[in-house]
Protein backbone atom coordinates (compact mmCIF):
# COMPACT_ATOMS: atom_id res chain seq x y z
CA UNK A 1 0.00 0.00 0.00
CA UNK A 2 1.34 3.44 -0.93
CA UNK A 3 0.88 6.16 1.66
CA UNK A 4 1.03 9.87 0.95
CA UNK A 5 1.37 12.17 3.95
CA UNK A 6 0.28 15.75 3.30
CA UNK A 7 0.83 18.80 5.47
CA UNK A 8 -2.35 20.74 6.18
CA UNK A 9 -1.22 24.36 6.09
CA UNK A 10 -0.27 25.58 2.65
CA UNK A 11 -0.71 22.17 1.01
CA UNK A 12 -4.34 21.26 1.58
CA UNK A 13 -5.23 24.78 2.67
CA UNK A 14 -4.40 28.07 0.96
CA UNK A 15 -1.68 28.89 3.46
CA UNK A 16 -3.24 32.29 4.14
CA UNK A 17 -4.72 32.10 7.65
CA UNK A 18 -7.07 34.90 8.67
CA UNK A 19 -8.53 35.91 12.01
CA UNK A 20 -12.21 35.03 11.71
CA UNK A 21 -13.43 35.60 15.25
CA UNK A 22 -12.42 37.67 18.25
CA UNK A 23 -14.33 36.55 21.33
CA UNK A 24 -13.94 39.14 24.11
CA UNK A 25 -13.88 37.68 27.60
CA UNK A 26 -12.30 40.02 30.17
CA UNK A 27 -11.12 42.59 27.61
CA UNK A 28 -12.71 44.43 24.71
CA UNK A 29 -12.06 42.91 21.29
CA UNK A 30 -10.03 45.86 19.94
CA UNK A 31 -7.86 45.95 23.06
CA UNK A 32 -7.27 42.20 22.91
CA UNK A 33 -6.36 42.35 19.23
CA UNK A 34 -3.92 45.21 19.84
CA UNK A 35 -2.24 43.34 22.71
CA UNK A 36 -2.07 40.08 20.74
CA UNK A 37 -0.54 41.87 17.75
CA UNK A 38 2.04 43.55 19.98
CA UNK A 39 3.06 40.15 21.36
CA UNK A 40 3.34 38.74 17.84
CA UNK A 41 5.30 41.59 16.26
CA UNK A 42 8.40 40.33 14.52
CA UNK A 43 7.13 36.75 14.25
CA UNK A 44 7.10 34.93 10.93
CA UNK A 45 4.60 32.31 12.13
CA UNK A 46 1.49 32.12 9.88
CA UNK A 47 -0.86 32.61 12.85
CA UNK A 48 1.13 35.64 14.00
CA UNK A 49 0.92 37.12 10.51
CA UNK A 50 -2.86 36.64 10.54
CA UNK A 51 -3.15 38.50 13.86
CA UNK A 52 -0.85 41.29 12.67
CA UNK A 53 -2.81 41.63 9.42
CA UNK A 54 -6.13 41.85 11.26
CA UNK A 55 -4.67 44.56 13.51
CA UNK A 56 -3.55 46.52 10.45
CA UNK A 57 0.15 46.23 11.26
CA UNK A 58 2.65 46.81 8.44
CA UNK A 59 4.22 43.51 9.60
CA UNK A 60 0.95 41.88 8.59
CA UNK A 61 1.66 43.06 5.05
CA UNK A 62 -1.52 45.07 4.69
CA UNK A 63 -1.26 48.37 2.84
CA UNK A 64 -2.32 51.40 4.87
CA UNK A 65 -4.26 51.36 8.11
CA UNK A 66 -1.10 50.71 10.09
CA UNK A 67 -1.24 50.72 13.86
CA UNK A 68 1.57 51.45 16.26
CA UNK A 69 2.29 48.39 18.33
CA UNK A 70 3.38 48.74 21.92
CA UNK A 71 6.84 47.59 22.96
CA UNK A 72 7.16 44.15 24.54
CA UNK A 73 9.61 43.47 27.36
CA UNK A 74 10.82 40.08 28.61
CA UNK A 75 9.52 38.34 25.51
CA UNK A 76 9.66 34.55 25.44
CA UNK A 77 8.44 32.05 22.87
CA UNK A 78 7.63 28.45 23.72
CA UNK A 79 7.47 26.39 20.50
CA UNK A 80 4.12 24.68 20.11
CA UNK A 81 2.66 26.59 23.07
CA UNK A 82 2.72 30.34 22.51
CA UNK A 83 4.42 33.55 23.50
CA UNK A 84 4.66 35.67 26.64
CA UNK A 85 5.82 39.16 27.43
CA UNK A 86 5.17 42.36 29.30
CA UNK A 87 3.36 45.30 27.74
CA UNK A 88 3.14 48.48 29.82
CA UNK A 89 3.71 46.44 32.97
CA UNK A 90 1.08 43.84 32.08
CA UNK A 91 2.27 40.20 32.08
CA UNK A 92 0.55 38.60 29.07
CA UNK A 93 0.53 35.23 27.37
CA UNK A 94 -0.89 34.32 23.97
CA UNK A 95 -1.10 30.74 22.85
CA UNK A 96 -2.65 27.33 22.68
CA UNK A 97 -5.75 26.76 24.79
CA UNK A 98 -4.18 23.66 26.39
CA UNK A 99 -1.16 25.70 27.50
CA UNK A 100 -3.43 28.27 29.12
CA UNK A 101 -5.84 25.81 30.74
CA UNK A 102 -8.75 26.38 28.35
CA UNK A 103 -8.70 23.25 26.18
CA UNK A 104 -12.16 22.19 27.43
CA UNK A 105 -13.78 25.63 27.32
CA UNK A 106 -17.06 25.33 25.34
CA UNK A 107 -16.28 28.38 23.18
CA UNK A 108 -12.84 26.99 22.33
CA UNK A 109 -14.25 23.56 21.53
CA UNK A 110 -16.98 25.04 19.29
CA UNK A 111 -14.50 27.16 17.31
CA UNK A 112 -12.13 24.22 16.87
CA UNK A 113 -14.98 21.97 15.73
CA UNK A 114 -15.64 24.56 13.01
CA UNK A 115 -12.08 24.00 11.71
CA UNK A 116 -10.56 27.06 13.35
CA UNK A 117 -7.32 27.34 15.29
CA UNK A 118 -7.87 29.12 18.60
CA UNK A 119 -5.35 31.16 20.56
CA UNK A 120 -6.04 32.57 24.00
CA UNK A 121 -4.85 35.95 25.28
CA UNK A 122 -4.32 35.68 29.02
CA UNK A 123 -3.19 37.93 31.85
CA UNK A 124 -2.50 36.63 35.35
CA UNK A 125 -4.62 33.51 34.92
CA UNK A 126 -7.56 35.41 33.43
CA UNK A 127 -8.49 34.81 29.80
CA UNK A 128 -8.92 38.19 28.12
CA UNK A 129 -10.07 36.97 24.71
CA UNK A 130 -10.12 34.13 22.21
CA UNK A 131 -8.87 34.67 18.68
CA UNK A 132 -9.98 32.14 16.07
CA UNK A 133 -7.93 31.75 12.91
CA UNK A 134 -8.90 29.78 9.83
CA UNK A 135 -7.14 28.83 6.63
CA UNK A 136 -9.51 27.92 3.80
CA UNK A 137 -9.18 24.60 2.04
CA UNK A 138 -7.78 24.92 -1.48
CA UNK A 139 -10.59 24.42 -4.00
CA UNK A 140 -8.64 21.57 -5.63
CA UNK A 141 -7.79 19.64 -2.46
CA UNK A 142 -10.89 17.45 -2.18
CA UNK A 143 -10.73 16.38 -5.85
CA UNK A 144 -6.99 15.70 -5.59
CA UNK A 145 -7.54 13.51 -2.52
CA UNK A 146 -10.34 11.62 -4.31
CA UNK A 147 -8.06 10.97 -7.30
CA UNK A 148 -5.24 9.74 -5.09
CA UNK A 149 -7.56 7.40 -3.20
CA UNK A 150 -8.96 6.10 -6.53
CA UNK A 151 -5.39 5.10 -7.41
CA UNK A 152 -5.11 3.07 -4.20
CA UNK A 153 -3.02 5.63 -2.33
CA UNK A 154 -3.70 6.02 1.38
CA UNK A 155 -3.76 9.76 2.14
CA UNK A 156 -2.83 10.95 5.63
CA UNK A 157 -2.95 14.60 6.72
CA UNK A 158 -0.29 15.89 9.13
CA UNK A 159 -0.63 19.07 11.16
CA UNK A 160 0.74 20.73 14.23
CA UNK A 161 -2.78 21.98 14.89
CA UNK A 162 -5.11 20.53 17.54
CA UNK A 163 -7.09 17.35 16.94
CA UNK A 164 -10.53 19.01 16.65
CA UNK A 165 -9.40 21.48 13.98
CA UNK A 166 -7.48 18.72 12.20
CA UNK A 167 -10.59 16.51 12.17
CA UNK A 168 -12.72 19.29 10.66
CA UNK A 169 -10.21 20.08 7.89
CA UNK A 170 -9.56 16.38 7.18
CA UNK A 171 -13.31 15.78 6.84
CA UNK A 172 -13.68 18.77 4.51
CA UNK A 173 -10.80 17.46 2.35
CA UNK A 174 -12.22 13.92 2.27
CA UNK A 175 -9.37 12.46 4.34
CA UNK A 176 -10.12 9.72 6.85
CA UNK A 177 -6.75 9.61 8.58
CA UNK A 178 -4.81 12.44 10.17
CA UNK A 179 -2.14 13.11 12.78
CA UNK A 180 -2.50 16.27 14.86
CA UNK A 181 -0.36 18.05 17.40
Coordinates of N, CA and C in Angstrom, one line a residue:
X1 N 0.9 -1.2 0.0 CA 0.0 0.0 0.0 C 0.9 1.2 0.0
X2 N 0.6 2.2 -0.9 CA 1.3 3.4 -0.9 C 0.6 4.4 0.0
X3 N 1.4 5.2 0.7 CA 0.9 6.2 1.7 C 1.5 7.5 1.3
X4 N 0.6 8.5 1.2 CA 1.0 9.9 0.9 C 0.6 10.7 2.1
X5 N 1.6 11.3 2.8 CA 1.4 12.2 4.0 C 1.4 13.6 3.5
X6 N 0.4 14.4 3.7 CA 0.3 15.8 3.3 C 0.2 16.7 4.5
X7 N 0.9 17.8 4.5 CA 0.8 18.8 5.5 C -0.5 19.6 5.2
X8 N -1.1 20.0 6.3 CA -2.4 20.7 6.2 C -2.1 22.1 5.6
X9 N -1.4 22.9 6.4 CA -1.2 24.4 6.1 C -0.4 24.6 4.8
X10 N -1.0 25.2 3.9 CA -0.3 25.6 2.6 C -0.2 24.5 1.6
X11 N -0.6 23.3 2.0 CA -0.7 22.2 1.0 C -2.2 21.9 0.7
X12 N -2.9 21.5 1.7 CA -4.3 21.3 1.6 C -5.1 22.6 1.7
X13 N -4.6 23.5 2.5 CA -5.2 24.8 2.7 C -4.5 25.8 1.9
X14 N -5.0 27.0 1.8 CA -4.4 28.1 1.0 C -3.1 28.6 1.5
X15 N -2.9 28.4 2.8 CA -1.7 28.9 3.5 C -1.8 30.4 3.8
X16 N -3.0 30.9 3.9 CA -3.2 32.3 4.1 C -4.2 32.4 5.3
X17 N -3.8 32.0 6.5 CA -4.7 32.1 7.7 C -5.2 33.5 7.9
X18 N -6.5 33.6 8.3 CA -7.1 34.9 8.7 C -7.8 34.8 10.0
X19 N -7.8 35.9 10.8 CA -8.5 35.9 12.0 C -10.0 36.0 11.6
X20 N -10.8 35.1 12.1 CA -12.2 35.0 11.7 C -13.1 35.5 12.8
X21 N -12.6 35.3 14.1 CA -13.4 35.6 15.3 C -12.5 36.2 16.4
X22 N -13.0 37.2 17.0 CA -12.4 37.7 18.3 C -13.5 37.6 19.3
X23 N -13.3 36.8 20.3 CA -14.3 36.6 21.3 C -13.8 37.2 22.6
X24 N -14.4 38.4 22.9 CA -13.9 39.1 24.1 C -14.4 38.4 25.4
X25 N -13.5 38.3 26.3 CA -13.9 37.7 27.6 C -13.7 38.7 28.7
X26 N -12.5 39.0 29.1 CA -12.3 40.0 30.2 C -11.7 41.3 29.6
X27 N -11.6 41.4 28.3 CA -11.1 42.6 27.6 C -12.0 42.9 26.4
X28 N -12.0 44.1 25.9 CA -12.7 44.4 24.7 C -12.0 43.9 23.5
X29 N -12.7 43.5 22.5 CA -12.1 42.9 21.3 C -10.9 43.7 20.7
X30 N -11.1 45.0 20.5 CA -10.0 45.9 19.9 C -8.8 45.9 20.8
X31 N -9.0 45.9 22.1 CA -7.9 45.9 23.1 C -7.1 44.6 23.0
X32 N -7.9 43.5 23.0 CA -7.3 42.2 22.9 C -6.5 42.0 21.6
X33 N -7.1 42.5 20.5 CA -6.4 42.3 19.2 C -5.1 43.2 19.2
X34 N -5.1 44.4 19.8 CA -3.9 45.2 19.8 C -2.8 44.6 20.7
X35 N -3.2 44.0 21.8 CA -2.2 43.3 22.7 C -1.7 42.1 22.1
X36 N -2.5 41.3 21.4 CA -2.1 40.1 20.7 C -1.1 40.4 19.6
X37 N -1.4 41.5 18.8 CA -0.5 41.9 17.7 C 0.8 42.4 18.3
X38 N 0.8 43.1 19.4 CA 2.0 43.5 20.0 C 2.9 42.4 20.4
X39 N 2.3 41.3 21.0 CA 3.1 40.1 21.4 C 3.6 39.4 20.1
X40 N 2.9 39.5 19.0 CA 3.3 38.7 17.8 C 4.3 39.5 16.9
X41 N 4.5 40.8 17.2 CA 5.3 41.6 16.3 C 6.7 41.0 16.1
X42 N 7.1 40.9 14.8 CA 8.4 40.3 14.5 C 8.4 38.8 14.2
X43 N 7.2 38.2 14.5 CA 7.1 36.8 14.3 C 6.8 36.5 12.8
X44 N 7.4 35.4 12.3 CA 7.1 34.9 10.9 C 6.1 33.8 10.9
X45 N 5.6 33.4 12.1 CA 4.6 32.3 12.1 C 3.3 32.7 11.4
X46 N 2.7 31.8 10.6 CA 1.5 32.1 9.9 C 0.4 32.6 10.8
X47 N 0.2 32.1 12.0 CA -0.9 32.6 12.8 C -0.5 34.0 13.3
X48 N 0.7 34.3 13.6 CA 1.1 35.6 14.0 C 0.9 36.6 12.9
X49 N 1.2 36.2 11.7 CA 0.9 37.1 10.5 C -0.6 37.4 10.4
X50 N -1.4 36.4 10.6 CA -2.9 36.6 10.5 C -3.3 37.7 11.6
X51 N -2.8 37.6 12.8 CA -3.1 38.5 13.9 C -2.6 39.9 13.5
X52 N -1.4 40.0 13.0 CA -0.8 41.3 12.7 C -1.6 41.9 11.5
X53 N -2.0 41.1 10.5 CA -2.8 41.6 9.4 C -4.2 42.2 9.9
X54 N -4.8 41.4 10.8 CA -6.1 41.9 11.3 C -6.0 43.2 12.0
X55 N -4.9 43.3 12.7 CA -4.7 44.6 13.5 C -4.3 45.7 12.6
X56 N -4.0 45.4 11.4 CA -3.5 46.5 10.4 C -2.1 46.9 10.6
X57 N -1.3 46.0 11.1 CA 0.1 46.2 11.3 C 0.9 46.1 9.9
X58 N 1.9 47.0 9.7 CA 2.6 46.8 8.4 C 3.3 45.4 8.4
X59 N 3.6 44.8 9.6 CA 4.2 43.5 9.6 C 3.2 42.4 9.1
X60 N 2.0 42.8 9.1 CA 1.0 41.9 8.6 C 0.8 42.0 7.1
X61 N 1.6 42.9 6.5 CA 1.7 43.1 5.0 C 0.4 43.6 4.5
X62 N -0.3 44.4 5.2 CA -1.5 45.1 4.7 C -1.2 46.5 4.3
X63 N -1.5 47.0 3.2 CA -1.3 48.4 2.8 C -2.1 49.3 3.6
X64 N -1.5 50.4 4.2 CA -2.3 51.4 4.9 C -2.9 50.9 6.2
X65 N -3.6 51.7 6.9 CA -4.3 51.4 8.1 C -3.3 50.9 9.2
X66 N -2.1 51.2 9.1 CA -1.1 50.7 10.1 C -1.4 51.2 11.5
X67 N -1.1 50.4 12.5 CA -1.2 50.7 13.9 C 0.1 50.7 14.5
X68 N 0.3 51.5 15.5 CA 1.6 51.5 16.3 C 1.4 50.4 17.3
X69 N 2.3 49.5 17.3 CA 2.3 48.4 18.3 C 3.2 48.7 19.5
X70 N 2.7 48.4 20.7 CA 3.4 48.7 21.9 C 4.6 47.8 22.0
X71 N 5.6 48.3 22.7 CA 6.8 47.6 23.0 C 6.6 46.4 23.9
X72 N 7.3 45.3 23.7 CA 7.2 44.2 24.5 C 8.5 43.9 25.3
X73 N 8.4 43.8 26.6 CA 9.6 43.5 27.4 C 9.6 42.0 27.8
X74 N 10.7 41.5 28.1 CA 10.8 40.1 28.6 C 10.1 39.1 27.7
X75 N 10.2 39.2 26.5 CA 9.5 38.3 25.5 C 10.1 36.9 25.5
X76 N 9.2 35.9 25.6 CA 9.7 34.5 25.4 C 8.7 33.8 24.5
X77 N 9.3 32.9 23.8 CA 8.4 32.0 22.9 C 8.7 30.6 23.3
X78 N 7.6 29.9 23.4 CA 7.6 28.4 23.7 C 7.1 27.7 22.5
X79 N 7.9 27.1 21.7 CA 7.5 26.4 20.5 C 6.3 25.4 20.8
X80 N 5.3 25.5 20.0 CA 4.1 24.7 20.1 C 3.2 25.1 21.2
X81 N 3.5 26.1 22.0 CA 2.7 26.6 23.1 C 2.2 28.0 22.8
X82 N 3.1 29.0 22.7 CA 2.7 30.3 22.5 C 3.8 31.3 22.9
X83 N 3.5 32.5 23.2 CA 4.4 33.6 23.5 C 4.0 34.3 24.8
X84 N 5.0 34.9 25.4 CA 4.7 35.7 26.6 C 5.5 36.9 26.6
X85 N 5.1 37.9 27.3 CA 5.8 39.2 27.4 C 5.1 40.2 28.3
X86 N 5.8 41.3 28.5 CA 5.2 42.4 29.3 C 4.9 43.6 28.4
X87 N 3.7 44.1 28.5 CA 3.4 45.3 27.7 C 2.8 46.3 28.8
X88 N 3.5 47.4 28.9 CA 3.1 48.5 29.8 C 2.9 47.9 31.2
X89 N 3.8 47.0 31.6 CA 3.7 46.4 33.0 C 2.7 45.3 33.1
X90 N 2.0 44.9 32.1 CA 1.1 43.8 32.1 C 1.8 42.6 31.6
X91 N 1.7 41.5 32.4 CA 2.3 40.2 32.1 C 1.2 39.4 31.3
X92 N 1.5 39.2 30.0 CA 0.6 38.6 29.1 C 1.1 37.3 28.4
X93 N 0.2 36.4 28.1 CA 0.5 35.2 27.4 C -0.5 35.1 26.3
X94 N 0.0 34.6 25.1 CA -0.9 34.3 24.0 C -0.5 33.0 23.4
X95 N -1.5 32.0 23.4 CA -1.1 30.7 22.9 C -2.2 29.7 22.9
X96 N -1.8 28.5 22.8 CA -2.7 27.3 22.7 C -3.6 27.2 23.9
X97 N -4.8 26.9 23.7 CA -5.7 26.8 24.8 C -5.3 25.8 25.8
X98 N -4.7 24.7 25.4 CA -4.2 23.7 26.4 C -3.1 24.2 27.3
X99 N -2.2 25.1 26.7 CA -1.2 25.7 27.5 C -1.7 26.6 28.6
X100 N -2.8 27.3 28.2 CA -3.4 28.3 29.1 C -4.7 27.7 29.9
X101 N -4.8 26.4 29.9 CA -5.8 25.8 30.7 C -7.3 26.0 30.2
X102 N -7.4 26.2 28.9 CA -8.7 26.4 28.3 C -9.1 25.4 27.3
X103 N -8.4 24.2 27.2 CA -8.7 23.3 26.2 C -10.1 22.8 26.2
X104 N -10.8 22.7 27.3 CA -12.2 22.2 27.4 C -13.2 23.3 27.5
X105 N -12.8 24.5 27.3 CA -13.8 25.6 27.3 C -14.8 25.5 26.2
X106 N -16.1 25.5 26.4 CA -17.1 25.3 25.3 C -16.9 26.2 24.1
X107 N -16.5 27.5 24.3 CA -16.3 28.4 23.2 C -15.1 27.9 22.4
X108 N -14.0 27.5 23.0 CA -12.8 27.0 22.3 C -13.2 25.8 21.5
X109 N -13.9 24.8 22.2 CA -14.3 23.6 21.5 C -15.1 23.8 20.3
X110 N -16.1 24.7 20.4 CA -17.0 25.0 19.3 C -16.2 25.6 18.1
X111 N -15.3 26.6 18.4 CA -14.5 27.2 17.3 C -13.6 26.1 16.6
X112 N -13.0 25.3 17.4 CA -12.1 24.2 16.9 C -12.9 23.2 16.0
X113 N -14.1 22.9 16.5 CA -15.0 22.0 15.7 C -15.4 22.6 14.4
X114 N -15.3 23.9 14.3 CA -15.6 24.6 13.0 C -14.4 24.7 12.1
X115 N -13.3 24.0 12.5 CA -12.1 24.0 11.7 C -11.2 25.2 11.9
X116 N -11.3 25.9 13.1 CA -10.6 27.1 13.3 C -9.5 26.8 14.4
X117 N -8.4 27.4 14.3 CA -7.3 27.3 15.3 C -7.6 28.5 16.3
X118 N -7.6 28.1 17.6 CA -7.9 29.1 18.6 C -6.6 29.4 19.4
X119 N -6.4 30.7 19.6 CA -5.4 31.2 20.6 C -6.0 32.0 21.6
X120 N -5.5 31.9 22.8 CA -6.0 32.6 24.0 C -5.1 33.7 24.4
X121 N -5.6 34.9 24.7 CA -4.9 35.9 25.3 C -5.2 35.9 26.8
X122 N -4.1 35.9 27.6 CA -4.3 35.7 29.0 C -3.4 36.6 29.8
X123 N -4.0 37.1 30.9 CA -3.2 37.9 31.9 C -3.4 37.5 33.3
X124 N -2.4 37.0 34.0 CA -2.5 36.6 35.4 C -3.5 35.5 35.6
X125 N -3.7 34.6 34.7 CA -4.6 33.5 34.9 C -6.0 33.8 34.5
X126 N -6.2 35.0 33.9 CA -7.6 35.4 33.4 C -7.5 35.5 31.9
X127 N -8.4 34.8 31.3 CA -8.5 34.8 29.8 C -9.1 36.1 29.4
X128 N -8.4 36.9 28.6 CA -8.9 38.2 28.1 C -9.8 38.1 26.9
X129 N -9.3 37.1 26.0 CA -10.1 37.0 24.7 C -9.6 35.7 24.0
X130 N -10.5 35.2 23.1 CA -10.1 34.1 22.2 C -10.0 34.7 20.8
X131 N -9.0 34.3 20.1 CA -8.9 34.7 18.7 C -8.9 33.4 17.9
X132 N -9.8 33.3 16.9 CA -10.0 32.1 16.1 C -9.4 32.5 14.7
X133 N -8.6 31.5 14.2 CA -7.9 31.8 12.9 C -8.2 30.6 12.0
X134 N -8.6 30.9 10.8 CA -8.9 29.8 9.8 C -8.1 30.0 8.5
X135 N -7.8 28.9 7.9 CA -7.1 28.8 6.6 C -8.0 28.0 5.7
X136 N -8.6 28.6 4.7 CA -9.5 27.9 3.8 C -8.9 26.8 3.0
X137 N -9.6 25.7 2.8 CA -9.2 24.6 2.0 C -9.0 25.1 0.6
X138 N -7.9 24.6 -0.1 CA -7.8 24.9 -1.5 C -8.9 24.3 -2.2
X139 N -9.5 25.0 -3.3 CA -10.6 24.4 -4.0 C -10.3 23.1 -4.7
X140 N -9.0 22.8 -4.9 CA -8.6 21.6 -5.6 C -8.3 20.4 -4.7
X141 N -8.2 20.7 -3.4 CA -7.8 19.6 -2.5 C -8.7 18.4 -2.4
X142 N -10.0 18.6 -2.3 CA -10.9 17.5 -2.2 C -10.8 16.6 -3.4
X143 N -10.8 17.2 -4.6 CA -10.7 16.4 -5.8 C -9.4 15.7 -5.9
X144 N -8.3 16.3 -5.6 CA -7.0 15.7 -5.6 C -6.9 14.5 -4.7
X145 N -7.5 14.6 -3.5 CA -7.5 13.5 -2.5 C -8.4 12.4 -3.1
X146 N -9.5 12.7 -3.7 CA -10.3 11.6 -4.3 C -9.6 10.9 -5.4
X147 N -8.8 11.6 -6.2 CA -8.1 11.0 -7.3 C -6.9 10.1 -6.7
X148 N -6.3 10.5 -5.7 CA -5.2 9.7 -5.1 C -5.8 8.5 -4.5
X149 N -6.9 8.6 -3.8 CA -7.6 7.4 -3.2 C -8.0 6.4 -4.3
X150 N -8.5 6.9 -5.4 CA -9.0 6.1 -6.5 C -7.8 5.3 -7.1
X151 N -6.6 5.8 -6.9 CA -5.4 5.1 -7.4 C -4.8 4.2 -6.3
X152 N -5.5 4.0 -5.2 CA -5.1 3.1 -4.2 C -4.1 3.7 -3.2
X153 N -4.0 5.0 -3.2 CA -3.0 5.6 -2.3 C -3.7 6.0 -1.0
X154 N -3.2 5.6 0.1 CA -3.7 6.0 1.4 C -3.2 7.4 1.7
X155 N -4.1 8.4 1.9 CA -3.8 9.8 2.1 C -3.9 10.0 3.6
X156 N -2.8 10.6 4.2 CA -2.8 10.9 5.6 C -2.5 12.4 5.7
X157 N -3.2 13.2 6.5 CA -3.0 14.6 6.7 C -2.1 14.8 8.0
X158 N -1.1 15.6 8.0 CA -0.3 15.9 9.1 C -0.4 17.4 9.5
X159 N -0.5 17.7 10.8 CA -0.6 19.1 11.2 C -0.2 19.2 12.6
X160 N 0.4 20.4 12.9 CA 0.7 20.7 14.2 C -0.5 21.3 15.0
X161 N -1.6 21.4 14.3 CA -2.8 22.0 14.9 C -3.4 21.0 15.8
X162 N -4.4 21.4 16.6 CA -5.1 20.5 17.5 C -6.0 19.5 16.8
X163 N -6.4 18.5 17.5 CA -7.1 17.3 16.9 C -8.5 17.8 16.4
X164 N -9.2 18.6 17.1 CA -10.5 19.0 16.7 C -10.5 19.8 15.3
X165 N -9.6 20.7 15.2 CA -9.4 21.5 14.0 C -8.9 20.6 12.9
X166 N -8.0 19.7 13.2 CA -7.5 18.7 12.2 C -8.6 17.8 11.7
X167 N -9.5 17.4 12.6 CA -10.6 16.5 12.2 C -11.5 17.2 11.2
X168 N -11.8 18.5 11.5 CA -12.7 19.3 10.7 C -12.1 19.5 9.3
X169 N -10.9 19.9 9.2 CA -10.2 20.1 7.9 C -10.1 18.8 7.1
X170 N -9.7 17.7 7.8 CA -9.6 16.4 7.2 C -10.9 16.0 6.6
X171 N -12.0 16.1 7.3 CA -13.3 15.8 6.8 C -13.6 16.6 5.6
X172 N -13.4 17.9 5.6 CA -13.7 18.8 4.5 C -12.9 18.4 3.3
X173 N -11.7 17.9 3.5 CA -10.8 17.5 2.3 C -11.1 16.0 1.9
X174 N -11.9 15.3 2.6 CA -12.2 13.9 2.3 C -11.1 13.0 2.7
X175 N -10.4 13.3 3.8 CA -9.4 12.5 4.3 C -9.9 11.8 5.6
X176 N -9.7 10.5 5.7 CA -10.1 9.7 6.9 C -9.1 9.7 8.0
X177 N -7.8 9.8 7.6 CA -6.7 9.6 8.6 C -5.9 10.9 8.7
X178 N -5.6 11.3 9.9 CA -4.8 12.4 10.2 C -4.0 12.3 11.4
X179 N -3.0 13.0 11.6 CA -2.1 13.1 12.8 C -2.1 14.6 13.2
X180 N -2.5 14.9 14.4 CA -2.5 16.3 14.9 C -1.5 16.5 16.0
X181 N -1.2 17.7 16.3 CA -0.4 18.0 17.4 C 1.1 17.8 17.2

